[in-house]
mmCIF file of C-alpha atoms in Angstrom:
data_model
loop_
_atom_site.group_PDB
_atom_site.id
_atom_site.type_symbol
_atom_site.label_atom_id
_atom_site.label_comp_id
_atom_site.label_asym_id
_atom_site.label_seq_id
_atom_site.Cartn_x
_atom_site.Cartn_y
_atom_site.Cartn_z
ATOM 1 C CA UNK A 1 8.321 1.814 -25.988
ATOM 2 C CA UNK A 2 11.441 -0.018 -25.830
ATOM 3 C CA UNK A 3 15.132 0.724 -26.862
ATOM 4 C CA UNK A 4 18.679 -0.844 -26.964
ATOM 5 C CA UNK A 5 20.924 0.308 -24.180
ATOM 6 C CA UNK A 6 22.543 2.429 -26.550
ATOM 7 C CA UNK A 7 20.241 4.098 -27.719
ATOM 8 C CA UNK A 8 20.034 7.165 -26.383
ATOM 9 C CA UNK A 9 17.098 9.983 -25.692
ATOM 10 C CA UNK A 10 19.366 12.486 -27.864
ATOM 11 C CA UNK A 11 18.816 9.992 -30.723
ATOM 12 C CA UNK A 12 15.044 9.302 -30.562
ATOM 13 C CA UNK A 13 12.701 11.660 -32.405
ATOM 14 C CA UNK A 14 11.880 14.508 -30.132
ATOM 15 C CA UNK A 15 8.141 12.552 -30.286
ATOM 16 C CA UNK A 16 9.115 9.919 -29.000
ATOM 17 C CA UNK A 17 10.629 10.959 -25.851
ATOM 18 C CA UNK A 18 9.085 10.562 -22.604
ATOM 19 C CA UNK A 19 8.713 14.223 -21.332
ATOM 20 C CA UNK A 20 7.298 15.048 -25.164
ATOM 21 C CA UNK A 21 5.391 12.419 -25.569
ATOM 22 C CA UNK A 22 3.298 12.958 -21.726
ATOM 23 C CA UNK A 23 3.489 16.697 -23.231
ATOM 24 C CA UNK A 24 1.457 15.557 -26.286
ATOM 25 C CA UNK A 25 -0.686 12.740 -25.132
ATOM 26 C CA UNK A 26 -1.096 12.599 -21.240
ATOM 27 C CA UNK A 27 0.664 10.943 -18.640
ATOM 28 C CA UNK A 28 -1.795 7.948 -18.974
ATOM 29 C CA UNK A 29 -0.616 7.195 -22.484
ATOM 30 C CA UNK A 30 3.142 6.416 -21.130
ATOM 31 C CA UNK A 31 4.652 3.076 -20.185
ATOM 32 C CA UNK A 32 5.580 2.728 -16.800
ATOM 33 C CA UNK A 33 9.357 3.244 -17.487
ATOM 34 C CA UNK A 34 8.660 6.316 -19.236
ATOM 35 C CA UNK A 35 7.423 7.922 -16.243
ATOM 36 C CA UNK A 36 10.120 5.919 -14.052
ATOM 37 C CA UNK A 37 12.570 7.714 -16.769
ATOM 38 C CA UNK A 38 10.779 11.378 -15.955
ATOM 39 C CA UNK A 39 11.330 10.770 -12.265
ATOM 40 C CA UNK A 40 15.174 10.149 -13.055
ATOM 41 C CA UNK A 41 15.618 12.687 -15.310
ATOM 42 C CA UNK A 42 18.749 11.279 -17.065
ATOM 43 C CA UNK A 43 20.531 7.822 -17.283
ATOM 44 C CA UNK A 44 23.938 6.886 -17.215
ATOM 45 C CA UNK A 45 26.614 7.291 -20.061
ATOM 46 C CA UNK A 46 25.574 4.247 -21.444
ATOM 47 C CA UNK A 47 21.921 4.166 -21.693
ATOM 48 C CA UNK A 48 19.265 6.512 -21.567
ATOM 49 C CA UNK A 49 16.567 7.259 -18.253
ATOM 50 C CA UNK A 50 14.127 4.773 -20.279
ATOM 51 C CA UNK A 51 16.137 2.023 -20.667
ATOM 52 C CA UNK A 52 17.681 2.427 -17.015
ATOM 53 C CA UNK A 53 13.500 2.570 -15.740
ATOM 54 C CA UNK A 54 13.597 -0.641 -17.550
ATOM 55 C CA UNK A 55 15.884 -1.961 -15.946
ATOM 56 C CA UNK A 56 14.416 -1.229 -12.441
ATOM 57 C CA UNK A 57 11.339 -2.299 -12.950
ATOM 58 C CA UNK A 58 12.942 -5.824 -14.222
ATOM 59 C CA UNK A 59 15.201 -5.826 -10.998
ATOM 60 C CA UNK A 60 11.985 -5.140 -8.424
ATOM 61 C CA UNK A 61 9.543 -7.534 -10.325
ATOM 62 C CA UNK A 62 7.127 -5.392 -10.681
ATOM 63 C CA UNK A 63 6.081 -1.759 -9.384
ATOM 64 C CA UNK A 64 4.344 -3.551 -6.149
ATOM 65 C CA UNK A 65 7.554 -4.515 -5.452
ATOM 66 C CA UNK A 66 9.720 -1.564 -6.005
ATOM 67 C CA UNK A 67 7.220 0.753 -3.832
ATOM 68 C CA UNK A 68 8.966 -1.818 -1.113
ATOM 69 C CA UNK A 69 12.405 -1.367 -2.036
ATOM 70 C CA UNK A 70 14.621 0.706 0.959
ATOM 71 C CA UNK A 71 17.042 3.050 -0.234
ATOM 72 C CA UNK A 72 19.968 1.138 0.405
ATOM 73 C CA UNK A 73 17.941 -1.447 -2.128
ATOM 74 C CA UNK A 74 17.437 1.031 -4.741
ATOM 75 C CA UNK A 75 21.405 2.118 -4.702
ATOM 76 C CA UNK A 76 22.399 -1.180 -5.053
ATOM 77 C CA UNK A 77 21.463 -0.972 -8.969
ATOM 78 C CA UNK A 78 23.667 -0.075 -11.320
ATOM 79 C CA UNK A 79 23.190 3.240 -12.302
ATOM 80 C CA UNK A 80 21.098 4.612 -9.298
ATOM 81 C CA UNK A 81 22.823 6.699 -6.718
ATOM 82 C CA UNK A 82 21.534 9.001 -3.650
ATOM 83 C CA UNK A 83 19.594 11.220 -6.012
ATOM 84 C CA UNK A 84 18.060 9.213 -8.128
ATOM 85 C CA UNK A 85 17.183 7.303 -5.214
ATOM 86 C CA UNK A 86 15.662 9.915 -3.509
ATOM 87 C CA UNK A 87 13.886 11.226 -6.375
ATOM 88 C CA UNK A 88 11.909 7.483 -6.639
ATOM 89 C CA UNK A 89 10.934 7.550 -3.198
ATOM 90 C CA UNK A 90 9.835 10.871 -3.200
ATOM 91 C CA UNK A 91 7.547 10.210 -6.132
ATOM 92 C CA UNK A 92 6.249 6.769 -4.996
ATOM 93 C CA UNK A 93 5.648 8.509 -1.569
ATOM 94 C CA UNK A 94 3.560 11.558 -3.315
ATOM 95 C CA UNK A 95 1.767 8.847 -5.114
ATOM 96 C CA UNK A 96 0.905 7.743 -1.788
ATOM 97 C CA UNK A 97 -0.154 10.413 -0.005
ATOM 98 C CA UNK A 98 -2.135 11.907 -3.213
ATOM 99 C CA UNK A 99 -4.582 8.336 -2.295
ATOM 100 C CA UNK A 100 -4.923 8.657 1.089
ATOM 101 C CA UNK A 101 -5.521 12.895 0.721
ATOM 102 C CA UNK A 102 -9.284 11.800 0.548
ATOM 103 C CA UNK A 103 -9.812 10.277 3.648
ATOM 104 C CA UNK A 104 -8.654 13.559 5.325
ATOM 105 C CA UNK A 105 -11.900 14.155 6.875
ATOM 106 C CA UNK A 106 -13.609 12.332 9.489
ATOM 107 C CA UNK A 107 -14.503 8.796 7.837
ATOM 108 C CA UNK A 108 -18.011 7.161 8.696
ATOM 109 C CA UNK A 109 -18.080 3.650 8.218
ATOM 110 C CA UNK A 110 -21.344 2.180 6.953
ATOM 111 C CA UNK A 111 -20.039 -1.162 4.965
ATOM 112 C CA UNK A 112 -17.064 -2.905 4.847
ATOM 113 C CA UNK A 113 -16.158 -1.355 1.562
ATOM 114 C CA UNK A 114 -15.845 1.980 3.327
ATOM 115 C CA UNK A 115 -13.237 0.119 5.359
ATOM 116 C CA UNK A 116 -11.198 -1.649 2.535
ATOM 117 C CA UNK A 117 -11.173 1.936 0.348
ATOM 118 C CA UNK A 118 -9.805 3.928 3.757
ATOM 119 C CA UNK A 119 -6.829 1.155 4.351
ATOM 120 C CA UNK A 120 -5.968 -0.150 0.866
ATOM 121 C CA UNK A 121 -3.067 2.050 0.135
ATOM 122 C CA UNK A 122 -1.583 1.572 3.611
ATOM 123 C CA UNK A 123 -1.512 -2.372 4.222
ATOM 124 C CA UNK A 124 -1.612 -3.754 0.332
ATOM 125 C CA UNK A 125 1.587 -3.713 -0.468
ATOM 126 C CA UNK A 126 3.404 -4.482 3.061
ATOM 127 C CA UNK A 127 5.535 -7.133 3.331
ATOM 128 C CA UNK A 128 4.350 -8.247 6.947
ATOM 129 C CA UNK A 129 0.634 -8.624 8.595
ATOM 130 C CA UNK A 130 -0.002 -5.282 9.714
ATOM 131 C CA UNK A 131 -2.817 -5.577 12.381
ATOM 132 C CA UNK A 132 -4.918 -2.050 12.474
ATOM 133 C CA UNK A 133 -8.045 -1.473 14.293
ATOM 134 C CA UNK A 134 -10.243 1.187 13.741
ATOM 135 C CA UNK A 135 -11.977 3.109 16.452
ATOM 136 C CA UNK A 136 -15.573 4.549 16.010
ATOM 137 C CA UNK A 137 -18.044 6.561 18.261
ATOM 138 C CA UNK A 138 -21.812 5.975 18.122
ATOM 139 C CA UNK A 139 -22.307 7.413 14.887
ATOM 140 C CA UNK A 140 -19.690 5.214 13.294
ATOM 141 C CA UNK A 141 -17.112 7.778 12.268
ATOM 142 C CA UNK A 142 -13.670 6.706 13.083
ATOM 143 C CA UNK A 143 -12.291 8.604 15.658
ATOM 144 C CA UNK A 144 -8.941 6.431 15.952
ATOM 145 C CA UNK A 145 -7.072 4.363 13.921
ATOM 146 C CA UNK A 146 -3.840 2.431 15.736
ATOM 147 C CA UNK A 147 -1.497 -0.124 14.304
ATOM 148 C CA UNK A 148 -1.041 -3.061 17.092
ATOM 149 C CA UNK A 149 0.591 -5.721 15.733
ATOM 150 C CA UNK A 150 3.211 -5.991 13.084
ATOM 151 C CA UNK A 151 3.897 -9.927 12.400
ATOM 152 C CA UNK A 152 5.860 -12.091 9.946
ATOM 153 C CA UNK A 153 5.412 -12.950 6.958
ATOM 154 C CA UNK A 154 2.262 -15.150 7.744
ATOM 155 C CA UNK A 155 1.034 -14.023 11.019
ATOM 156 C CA UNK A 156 -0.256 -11.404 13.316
ATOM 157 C CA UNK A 157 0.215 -11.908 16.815
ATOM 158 C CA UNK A 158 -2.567 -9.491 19.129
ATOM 159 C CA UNK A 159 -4.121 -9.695 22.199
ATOM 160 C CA UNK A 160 -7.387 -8.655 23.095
ATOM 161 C CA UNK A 161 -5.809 -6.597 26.361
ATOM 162 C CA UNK A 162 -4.232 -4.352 23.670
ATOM 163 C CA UNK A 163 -7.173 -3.722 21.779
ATOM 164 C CA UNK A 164 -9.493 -2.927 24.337
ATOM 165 C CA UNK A 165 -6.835 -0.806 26.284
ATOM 166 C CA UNK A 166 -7.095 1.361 23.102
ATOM 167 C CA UNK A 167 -10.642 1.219 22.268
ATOM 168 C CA UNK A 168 -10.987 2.779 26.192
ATOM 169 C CA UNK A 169 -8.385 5.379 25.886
ATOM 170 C CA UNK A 170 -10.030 6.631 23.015
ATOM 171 C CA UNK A 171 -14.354 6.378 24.463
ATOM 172 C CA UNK A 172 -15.122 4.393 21.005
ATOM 173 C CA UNK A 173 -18.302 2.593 21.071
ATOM 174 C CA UNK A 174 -16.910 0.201 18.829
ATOM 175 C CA UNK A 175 -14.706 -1.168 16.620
ATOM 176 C CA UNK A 176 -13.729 -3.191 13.139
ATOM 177 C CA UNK A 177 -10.362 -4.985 12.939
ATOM 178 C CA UNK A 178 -8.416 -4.946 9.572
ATOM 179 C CA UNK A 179 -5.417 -6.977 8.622
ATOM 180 C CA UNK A 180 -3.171 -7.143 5.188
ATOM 181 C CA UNK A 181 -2.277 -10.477 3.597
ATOM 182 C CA UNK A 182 1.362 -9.846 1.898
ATOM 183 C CA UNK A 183 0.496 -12.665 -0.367
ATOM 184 C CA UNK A 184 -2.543 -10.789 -2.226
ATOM 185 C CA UNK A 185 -5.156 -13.515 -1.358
ATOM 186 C CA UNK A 186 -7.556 -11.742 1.192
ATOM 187 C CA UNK A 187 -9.325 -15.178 2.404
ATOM 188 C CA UNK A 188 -9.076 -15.443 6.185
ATOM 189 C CA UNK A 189 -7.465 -18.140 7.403
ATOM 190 C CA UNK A 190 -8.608 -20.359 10.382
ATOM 191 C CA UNK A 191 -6.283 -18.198 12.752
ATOM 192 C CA UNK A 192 -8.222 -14.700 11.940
ATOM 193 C CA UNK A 193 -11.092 -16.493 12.306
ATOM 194 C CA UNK A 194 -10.329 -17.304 15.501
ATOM 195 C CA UNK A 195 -9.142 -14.495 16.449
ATOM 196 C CA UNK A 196 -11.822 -12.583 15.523
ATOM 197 C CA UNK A 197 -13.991 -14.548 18.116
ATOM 198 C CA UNK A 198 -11.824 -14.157 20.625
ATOM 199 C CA UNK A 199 -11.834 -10.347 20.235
ATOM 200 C CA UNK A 200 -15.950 -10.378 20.291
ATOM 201 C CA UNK A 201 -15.909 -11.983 23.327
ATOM 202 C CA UNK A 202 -13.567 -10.129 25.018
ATOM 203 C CA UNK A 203 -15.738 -7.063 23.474
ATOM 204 C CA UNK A 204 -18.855 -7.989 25.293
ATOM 205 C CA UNK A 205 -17.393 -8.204 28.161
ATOM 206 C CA UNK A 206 -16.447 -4.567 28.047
ATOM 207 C CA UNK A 207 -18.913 -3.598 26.454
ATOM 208 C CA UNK A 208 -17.252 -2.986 23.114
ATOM 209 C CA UNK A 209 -18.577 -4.136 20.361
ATOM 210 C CA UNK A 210 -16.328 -5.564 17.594
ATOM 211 C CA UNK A 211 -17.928 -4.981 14.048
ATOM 212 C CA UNK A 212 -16.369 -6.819 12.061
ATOM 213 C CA UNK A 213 -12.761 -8.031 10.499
ATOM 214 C CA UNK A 214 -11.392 -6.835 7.097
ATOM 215 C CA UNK A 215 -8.768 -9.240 5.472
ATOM 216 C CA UNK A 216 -6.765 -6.666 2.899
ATOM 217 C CA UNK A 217 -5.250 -8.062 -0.223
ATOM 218 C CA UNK A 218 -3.899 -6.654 -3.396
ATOM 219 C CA UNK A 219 -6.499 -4.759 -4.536
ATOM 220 C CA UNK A 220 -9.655 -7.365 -2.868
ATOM 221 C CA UNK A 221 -10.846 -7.634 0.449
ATOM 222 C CA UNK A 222 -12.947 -9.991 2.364
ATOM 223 C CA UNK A 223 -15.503 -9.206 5.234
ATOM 224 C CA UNK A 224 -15.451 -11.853 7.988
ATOM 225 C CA UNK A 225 -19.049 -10.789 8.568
ATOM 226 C CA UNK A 226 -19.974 -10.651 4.892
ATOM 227 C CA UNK A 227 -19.064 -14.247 5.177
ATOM 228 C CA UNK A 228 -20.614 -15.178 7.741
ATOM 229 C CA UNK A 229 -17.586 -16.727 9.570
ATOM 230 C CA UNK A 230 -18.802 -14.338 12.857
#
């Protein structure tokens, strides 16, 4: 649904308004400024909460990108002070939490899918490599789960000393590395790759077997060991 700047909510047909219209038909039926415009509440003197959501969205890029956005970010649009800015963030971070609630319990790995679905909502939209390995005891659930690397915008830097130091504190059996690509395209590149290697070898020295190595993109993954590349 889109308006002129000034045209405001007062003006539309009361079914036509955001709040009404979620009311009537679900909040899958609304755009997503309208329910950017519920989680502002009201606009500015000038244009209403939908056409100020519009605007937002237009400033990020897109909502992958405004999940990103700092505070300080946020403010810097016209229209969007301290509360309002808080009121995103606190949304965006309920939508977060509300995917991860179902990996509460103990996961127990049994194919890299189970891998992908338990760190999807953590690394896919990061704007650095996040390097994560998880930890698992002899049955495969995942006792441990530690970030140890953060890198730029197209590398992780890790060393097998780190991840063995925490497979031992933690007695896992084993272990399956994960990494995000900020780009969105999940295909490893000759570095994880090697990587990877160096991390298995290290692994049977110890005694530690690595698994295998999940590249995260936006919304696809790639196995290492589906693909035979270890």
């Amino acid at each position: 649904m889109l308006e002129s700047p000034t045209l405001m909510l007062r003006d539309l047909p009361h079914e036509e308004r955001p709040r009404e219209r979620m009311m009537t038909y679900g909040a899958d039926a609304l755009s997503n400024a309208e329910l950017l415009a519920i989680l502002l509440r009201t606009g500015t003197q000038n244009e209403s909460s939908v056409h100020l959501a519009q605007r937002i969205l237009q400033q990020a890029g897109n909502l992958r990108q405004l999940v990103d956005m700092s505070m300080t970010e946020l403010t810097q649009i016209k229209g969007i002070g301290n509360a309002k800015a808080i009121q995103l963030k606190a949304g965006i971070e309920l939508g977060r939490r509300l995917a991860l609630s179902r990996h509460l319990e103990t996961p127990v790995i049994s194919c890299p899918r189970d891998v992908a679905d338990l760190l999807f909502e953590q690394l896919r939209y990061l704007q650095k490599e996040h390097f994560v390995c998880l930890f698992l005891n002899t049955k495969n659930h995942v006792i441990a789960q530690e970030t140890l690397s953060m890198g730029s915008l197209n590398a992780a830097i890790v060393h097998p000393r780190e991840v063995f130091r925490a497979a031992i504190k933690c007695s896992s059996a084993s272990i399956i590395c994960a990494h995000n690509h900020p780009s969105g395209d999940p295909k490893p590149s000759p570095e994880d790759v090697q990587l990877t290697r160096r991390l298995m070898e290290a692994g049977n020295i110890v005694g530690i077997d690595v698994l295998d190595h999940i590249v995260i993109g936006d919304g696809t993954f790639v196995s290492l060991k589906e693909q035979g590349l270890i």
